[in-house]
Short mmCIF file of C-alpha atoms in Angstrom, two decimals:
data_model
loop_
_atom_site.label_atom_id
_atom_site.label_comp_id
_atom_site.label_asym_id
_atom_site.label_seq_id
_atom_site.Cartn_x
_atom_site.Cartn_y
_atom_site.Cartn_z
CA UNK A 1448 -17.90 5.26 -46.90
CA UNK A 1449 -18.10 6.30 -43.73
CA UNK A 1450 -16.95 9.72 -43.18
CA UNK A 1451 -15.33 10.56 -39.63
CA UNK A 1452 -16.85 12.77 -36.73
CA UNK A 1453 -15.06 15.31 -34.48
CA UNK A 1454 -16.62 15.96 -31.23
CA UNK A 1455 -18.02 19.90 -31.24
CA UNK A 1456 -17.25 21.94 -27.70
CA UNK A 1457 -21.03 21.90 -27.18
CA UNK A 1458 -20.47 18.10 -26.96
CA UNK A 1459 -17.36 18.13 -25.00
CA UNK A 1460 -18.35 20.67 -22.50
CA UNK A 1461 -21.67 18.30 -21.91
CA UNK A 1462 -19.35 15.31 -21.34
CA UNK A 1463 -17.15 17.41 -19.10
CA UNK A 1464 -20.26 17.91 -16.95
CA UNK A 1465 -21.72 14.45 -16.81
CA UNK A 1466 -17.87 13.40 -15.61
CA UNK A 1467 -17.75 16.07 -12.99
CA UNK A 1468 -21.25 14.97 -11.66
CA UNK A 1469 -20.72 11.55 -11.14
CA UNK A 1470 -17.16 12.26 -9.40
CA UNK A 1471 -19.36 14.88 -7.02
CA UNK A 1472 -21.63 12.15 -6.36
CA UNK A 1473 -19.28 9.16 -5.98
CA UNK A 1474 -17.48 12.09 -3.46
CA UNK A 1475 -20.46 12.60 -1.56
CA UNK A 1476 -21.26 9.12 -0.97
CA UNK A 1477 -17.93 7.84 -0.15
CA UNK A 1478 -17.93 10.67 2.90
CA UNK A 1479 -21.50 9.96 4.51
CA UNK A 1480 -19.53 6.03 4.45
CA UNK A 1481 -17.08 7.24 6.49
CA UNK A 1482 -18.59 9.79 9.02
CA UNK A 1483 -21.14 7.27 9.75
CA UNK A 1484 -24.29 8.17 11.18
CA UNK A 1485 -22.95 9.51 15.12
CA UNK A 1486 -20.82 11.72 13.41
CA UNK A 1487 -23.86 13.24 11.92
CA UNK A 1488 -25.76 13.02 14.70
CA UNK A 1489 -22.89 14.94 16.76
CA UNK A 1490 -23.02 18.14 14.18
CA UNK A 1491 -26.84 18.27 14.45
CA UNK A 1492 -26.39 18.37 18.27
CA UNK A 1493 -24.00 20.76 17.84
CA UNK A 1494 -26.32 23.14 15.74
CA UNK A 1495 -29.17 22.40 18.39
CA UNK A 1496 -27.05 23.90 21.44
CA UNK A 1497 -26.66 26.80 19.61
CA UNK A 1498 -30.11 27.44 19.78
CA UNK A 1499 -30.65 26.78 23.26
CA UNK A 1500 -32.22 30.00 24.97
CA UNK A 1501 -30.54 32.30 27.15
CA UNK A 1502 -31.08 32.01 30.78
CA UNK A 1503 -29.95 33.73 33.84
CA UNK A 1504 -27.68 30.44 34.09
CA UNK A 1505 -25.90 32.21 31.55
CA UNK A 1506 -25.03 35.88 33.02
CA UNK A 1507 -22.09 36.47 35.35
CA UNK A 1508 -22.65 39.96 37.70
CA UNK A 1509 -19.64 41.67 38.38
CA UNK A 1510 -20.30 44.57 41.16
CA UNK A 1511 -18.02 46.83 41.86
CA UNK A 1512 -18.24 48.23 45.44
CA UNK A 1513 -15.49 48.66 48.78
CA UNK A 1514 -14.73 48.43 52.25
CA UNK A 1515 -16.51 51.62 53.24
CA UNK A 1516 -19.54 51.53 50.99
CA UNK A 1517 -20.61 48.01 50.93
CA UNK A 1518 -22.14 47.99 54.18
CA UNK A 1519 -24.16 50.97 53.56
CA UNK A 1520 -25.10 49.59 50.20
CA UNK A 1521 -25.53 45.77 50.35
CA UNK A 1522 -29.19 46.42 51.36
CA UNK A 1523 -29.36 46.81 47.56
CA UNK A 1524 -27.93 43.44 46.47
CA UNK A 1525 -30.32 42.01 48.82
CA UNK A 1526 -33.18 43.13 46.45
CA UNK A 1527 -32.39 41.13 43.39
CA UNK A 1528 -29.55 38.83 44.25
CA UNK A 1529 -30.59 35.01 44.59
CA UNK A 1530 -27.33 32.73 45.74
CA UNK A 1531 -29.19 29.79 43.96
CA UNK A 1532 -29.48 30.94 40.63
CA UNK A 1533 -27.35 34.50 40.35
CA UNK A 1534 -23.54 34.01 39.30
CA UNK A 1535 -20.76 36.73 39.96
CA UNK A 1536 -19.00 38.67 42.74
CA UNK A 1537 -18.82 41.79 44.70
CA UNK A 1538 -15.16 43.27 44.56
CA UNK A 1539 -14.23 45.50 47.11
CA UNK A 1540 -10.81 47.41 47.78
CA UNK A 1541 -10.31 45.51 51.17
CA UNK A 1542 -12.77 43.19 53.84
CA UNK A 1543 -12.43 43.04 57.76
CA UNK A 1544 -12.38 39.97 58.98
CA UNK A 1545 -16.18 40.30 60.87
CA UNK A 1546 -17.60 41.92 57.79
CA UNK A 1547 -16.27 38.59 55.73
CA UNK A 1548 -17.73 36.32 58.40
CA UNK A 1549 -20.91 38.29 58.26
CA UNK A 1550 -21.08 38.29 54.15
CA UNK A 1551 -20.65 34.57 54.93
CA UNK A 1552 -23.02 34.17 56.90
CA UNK A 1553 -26.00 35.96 54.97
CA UNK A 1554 -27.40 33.89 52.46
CA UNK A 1555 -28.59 36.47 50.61
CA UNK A 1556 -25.45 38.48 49.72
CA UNK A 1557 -23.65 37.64 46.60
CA UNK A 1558 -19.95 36.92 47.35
CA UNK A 1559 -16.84 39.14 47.89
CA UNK A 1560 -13.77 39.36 45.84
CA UNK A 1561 -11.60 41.53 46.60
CA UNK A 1562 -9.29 43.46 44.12
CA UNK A 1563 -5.76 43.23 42.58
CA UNK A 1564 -3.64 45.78 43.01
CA UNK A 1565 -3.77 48.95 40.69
CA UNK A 1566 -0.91 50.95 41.78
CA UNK A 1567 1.58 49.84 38.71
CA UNK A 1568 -1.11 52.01 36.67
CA UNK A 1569 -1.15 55.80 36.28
CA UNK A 1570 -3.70 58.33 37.55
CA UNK A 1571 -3.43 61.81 36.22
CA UNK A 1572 -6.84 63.15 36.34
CA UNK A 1573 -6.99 66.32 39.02
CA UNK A 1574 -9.52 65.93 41.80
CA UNK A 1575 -10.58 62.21 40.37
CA UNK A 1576 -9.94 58.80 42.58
CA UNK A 1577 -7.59 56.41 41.31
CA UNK A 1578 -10.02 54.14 42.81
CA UNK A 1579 -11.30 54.33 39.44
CA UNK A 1580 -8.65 51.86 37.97
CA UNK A 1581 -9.77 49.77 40.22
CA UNK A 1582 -12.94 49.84 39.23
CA UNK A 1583 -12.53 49.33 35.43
CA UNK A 1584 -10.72 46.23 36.34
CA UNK A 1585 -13.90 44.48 37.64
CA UNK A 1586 -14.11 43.91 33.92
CA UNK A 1587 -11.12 42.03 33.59
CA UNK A 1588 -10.94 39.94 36.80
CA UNK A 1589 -14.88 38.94 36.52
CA UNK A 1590 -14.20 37.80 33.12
CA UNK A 1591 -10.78 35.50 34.93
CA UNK A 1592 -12.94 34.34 37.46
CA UNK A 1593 -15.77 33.11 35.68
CA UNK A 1594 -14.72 32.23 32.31
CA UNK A 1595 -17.01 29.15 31.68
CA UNK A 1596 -18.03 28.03 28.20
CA UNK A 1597 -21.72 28.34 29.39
CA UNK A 1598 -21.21 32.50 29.88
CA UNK A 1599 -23.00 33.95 27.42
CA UNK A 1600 -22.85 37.63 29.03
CA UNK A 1601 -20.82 39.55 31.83
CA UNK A 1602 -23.25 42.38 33.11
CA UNK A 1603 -21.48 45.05 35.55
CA UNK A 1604 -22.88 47.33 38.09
CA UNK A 1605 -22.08 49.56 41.19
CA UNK A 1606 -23.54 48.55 44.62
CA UNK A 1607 -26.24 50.58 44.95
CA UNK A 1608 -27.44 49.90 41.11
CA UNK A 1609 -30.52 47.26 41.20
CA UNK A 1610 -30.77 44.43 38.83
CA UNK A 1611 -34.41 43.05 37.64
CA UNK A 1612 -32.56 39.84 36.42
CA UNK A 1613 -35.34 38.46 34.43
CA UNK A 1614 -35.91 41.37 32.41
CA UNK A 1615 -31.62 41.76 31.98
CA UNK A 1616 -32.18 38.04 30.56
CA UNK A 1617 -35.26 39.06 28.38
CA UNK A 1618 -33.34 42.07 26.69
CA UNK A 1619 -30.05 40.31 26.13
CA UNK A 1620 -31.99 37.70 24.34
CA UNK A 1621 -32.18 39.55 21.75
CA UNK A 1622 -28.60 39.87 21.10
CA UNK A 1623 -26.20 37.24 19.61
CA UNK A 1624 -23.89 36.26 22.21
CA UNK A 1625 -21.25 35.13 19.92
CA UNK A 1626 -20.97 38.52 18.22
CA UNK A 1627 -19.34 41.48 20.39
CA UNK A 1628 -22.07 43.53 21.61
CA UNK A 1629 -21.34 46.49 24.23
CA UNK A 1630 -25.25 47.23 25.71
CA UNK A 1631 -26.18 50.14 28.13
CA UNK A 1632 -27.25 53.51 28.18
CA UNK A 1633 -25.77 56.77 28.25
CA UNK A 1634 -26.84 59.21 31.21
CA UNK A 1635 -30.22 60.98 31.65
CA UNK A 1636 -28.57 64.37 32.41
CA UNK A 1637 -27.21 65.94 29.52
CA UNK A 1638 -24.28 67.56 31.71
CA UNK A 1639 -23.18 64.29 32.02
CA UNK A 1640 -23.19 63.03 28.70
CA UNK A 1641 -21.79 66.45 27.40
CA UNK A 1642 -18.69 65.89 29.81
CA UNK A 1643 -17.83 62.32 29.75
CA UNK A 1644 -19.41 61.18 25.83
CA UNK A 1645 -23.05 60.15 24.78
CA UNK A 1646 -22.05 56.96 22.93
CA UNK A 1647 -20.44 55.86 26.61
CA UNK A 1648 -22.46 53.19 28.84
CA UNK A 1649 -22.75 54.81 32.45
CA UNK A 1650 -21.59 52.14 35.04
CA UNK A 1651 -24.04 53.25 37.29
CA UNK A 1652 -26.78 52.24 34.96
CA UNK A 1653 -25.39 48.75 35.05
CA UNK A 1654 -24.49 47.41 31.30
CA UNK A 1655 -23.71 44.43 29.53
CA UNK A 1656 -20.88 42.97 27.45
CA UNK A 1657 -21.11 39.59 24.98
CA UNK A 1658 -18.83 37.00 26.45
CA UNK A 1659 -17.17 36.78 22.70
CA UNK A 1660 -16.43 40.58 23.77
CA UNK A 1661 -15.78 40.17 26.75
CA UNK A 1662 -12.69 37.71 26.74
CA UNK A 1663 -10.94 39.75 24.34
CA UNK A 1664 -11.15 42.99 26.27
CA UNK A 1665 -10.11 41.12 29.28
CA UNK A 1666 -7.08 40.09 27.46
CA UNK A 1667 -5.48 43.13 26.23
CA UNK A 1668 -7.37 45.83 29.53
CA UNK A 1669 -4.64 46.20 30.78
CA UNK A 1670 -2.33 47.55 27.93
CA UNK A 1671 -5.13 49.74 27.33
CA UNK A 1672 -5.60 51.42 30.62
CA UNK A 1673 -2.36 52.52 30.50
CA UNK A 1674 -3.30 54.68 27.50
CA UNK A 1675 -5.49 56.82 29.56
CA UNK A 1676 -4.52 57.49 32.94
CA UNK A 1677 -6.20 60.72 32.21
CA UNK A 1678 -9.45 60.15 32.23
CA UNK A 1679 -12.11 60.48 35.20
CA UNK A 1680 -14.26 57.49 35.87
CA UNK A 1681 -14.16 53.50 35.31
CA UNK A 1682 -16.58 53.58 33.11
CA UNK A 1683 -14.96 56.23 30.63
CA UNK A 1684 -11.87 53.71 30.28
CA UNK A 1685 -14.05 50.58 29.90
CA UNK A 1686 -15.62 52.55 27.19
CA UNK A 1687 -11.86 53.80 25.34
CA UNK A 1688 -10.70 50.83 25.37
CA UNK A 1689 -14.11 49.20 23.58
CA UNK A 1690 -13.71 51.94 20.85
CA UNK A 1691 -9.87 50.75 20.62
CA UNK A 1692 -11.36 47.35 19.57
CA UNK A 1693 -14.04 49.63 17.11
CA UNK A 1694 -17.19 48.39 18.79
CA UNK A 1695 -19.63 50.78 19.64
CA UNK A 1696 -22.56 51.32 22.08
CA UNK A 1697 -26.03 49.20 21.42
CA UNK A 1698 -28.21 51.44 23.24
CA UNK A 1699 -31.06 49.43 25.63
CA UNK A 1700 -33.12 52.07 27.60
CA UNK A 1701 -33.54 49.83 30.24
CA UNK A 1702 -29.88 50.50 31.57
CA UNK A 1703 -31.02 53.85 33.42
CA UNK A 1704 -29.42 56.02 36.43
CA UNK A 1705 -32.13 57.82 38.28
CA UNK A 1706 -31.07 60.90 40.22
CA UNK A 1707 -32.42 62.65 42.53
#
């Protein structure tokens, strides 16, 4: 007689498995059929761009100067500026016409841009320049004017602050690009940093935000500067309106203001 056997769960769970398995592994193979090897051969390219290093092909300047002190100060920009390799623009409140055709003329001058109008936005601070809005806003309209794939970084500066560009290229290297990064340095007088914040990136220094970063602060600037119409400098609303987005400063000691 032959006596009847029921499957245990031991056994049932094991043929469960072996089921699974060869579904997952008729699955796989069915998909590398139909992505076919360029498809493959696309995503690895992909991952390989990624890795590409940073160059100074990859930085955009944006300078923030005007009509009365670029002249004075372009003698500056013609230290590290190269037209052949450095991207960006000088943006100035208004340009005569000879000091355009000049600028034009020089090969060694960056470019001039000059700036959208800033009087829909409010200035309440007591003995500061509203020229300050304007100045914040080279954030924004760099970031519209050069908003290739290929940016990896927007740096900003005044016109008298000088740029080793190969050493800005070495330290951003060591940031992600694609992760919001807000790089500088706070001030080297404590005065300063007590009035205006030590986690704050002074313009003057020069400092550098990720493009990932940068795009979204360009988007919503704006809205934000009208939050703060009190506030002194250009540098203290680029800085609110980071925090608004919760990033922080990454402090690089080689953004520094020298004084005098």
């Amino acid at each position: 007689m032959q006596l009847s056997h029921k499957p245990t769960k031991a056994q049932s769970l094991v043929n469960f498995i072996l089921v699974s398995s060869s579904f997952c592994a008729l699955y796989v193979v069915v998909s590398v059929l139909l992505l076919g090897p360029s498809n493959l051969v696309r995503v690895n390219n992909a991952s390989q761009s990624v890795s590409i290093a940073t160059t100074l092909d990859h930085l955009v300047f944006g300078i923030a100067s005007s009509k009365i002190s670029w002249p004075k100060r372009k003698e500056y920009a013609k230290l590290w500026w190269n037209t052949t390799t450095t991207k960006g623009c000088v943006f100035v409140d208004s340009l005569p016409d000879e000091e355009h055709d000049r600028n034009e003329n020089d090969t060694s001058l960056p470019p001039l841009c000059v700036s959208q109008d800033t009087s829909r936005f409010r200035y309440t601070h007591r003995g500061g320049l509203r020229s300050a809005i304007r100045v914040a806003r080279v954030v924004a309209e760099t970031v519209a004017l050069h908003n290739d794939s290929d940016v990896r970084w927007y740096v900003f500066g005044d016109d008298d602050t000088v740029f080793f560009p190969e050493n800005v290229v070495k330290t951003l290297s060591k940031y992600d690009h694609e992760l919001w990064y807000y790089i500088g340095a706070h001030s080297e007088v404590y005065e300063q940093n007590r009035l205006f914040g030590f986690g704050m990136a002074f313009g003057g220094a020069g400092f550098a935000i990720s493009s990932s970063l940068a795009r979204i602060l360009a988007n919503v600037f704006d809205s934000c500067i009208e939050r703060y119409p009190h506030l002194y400098g250009s540098d203290g609303r680029v800085h609110s309106c980071l925090a608004e987005l919760g990033v922080g400063l990454t402090h690089e000691p080689g953004f520094h203001q020298e004084f005098d």
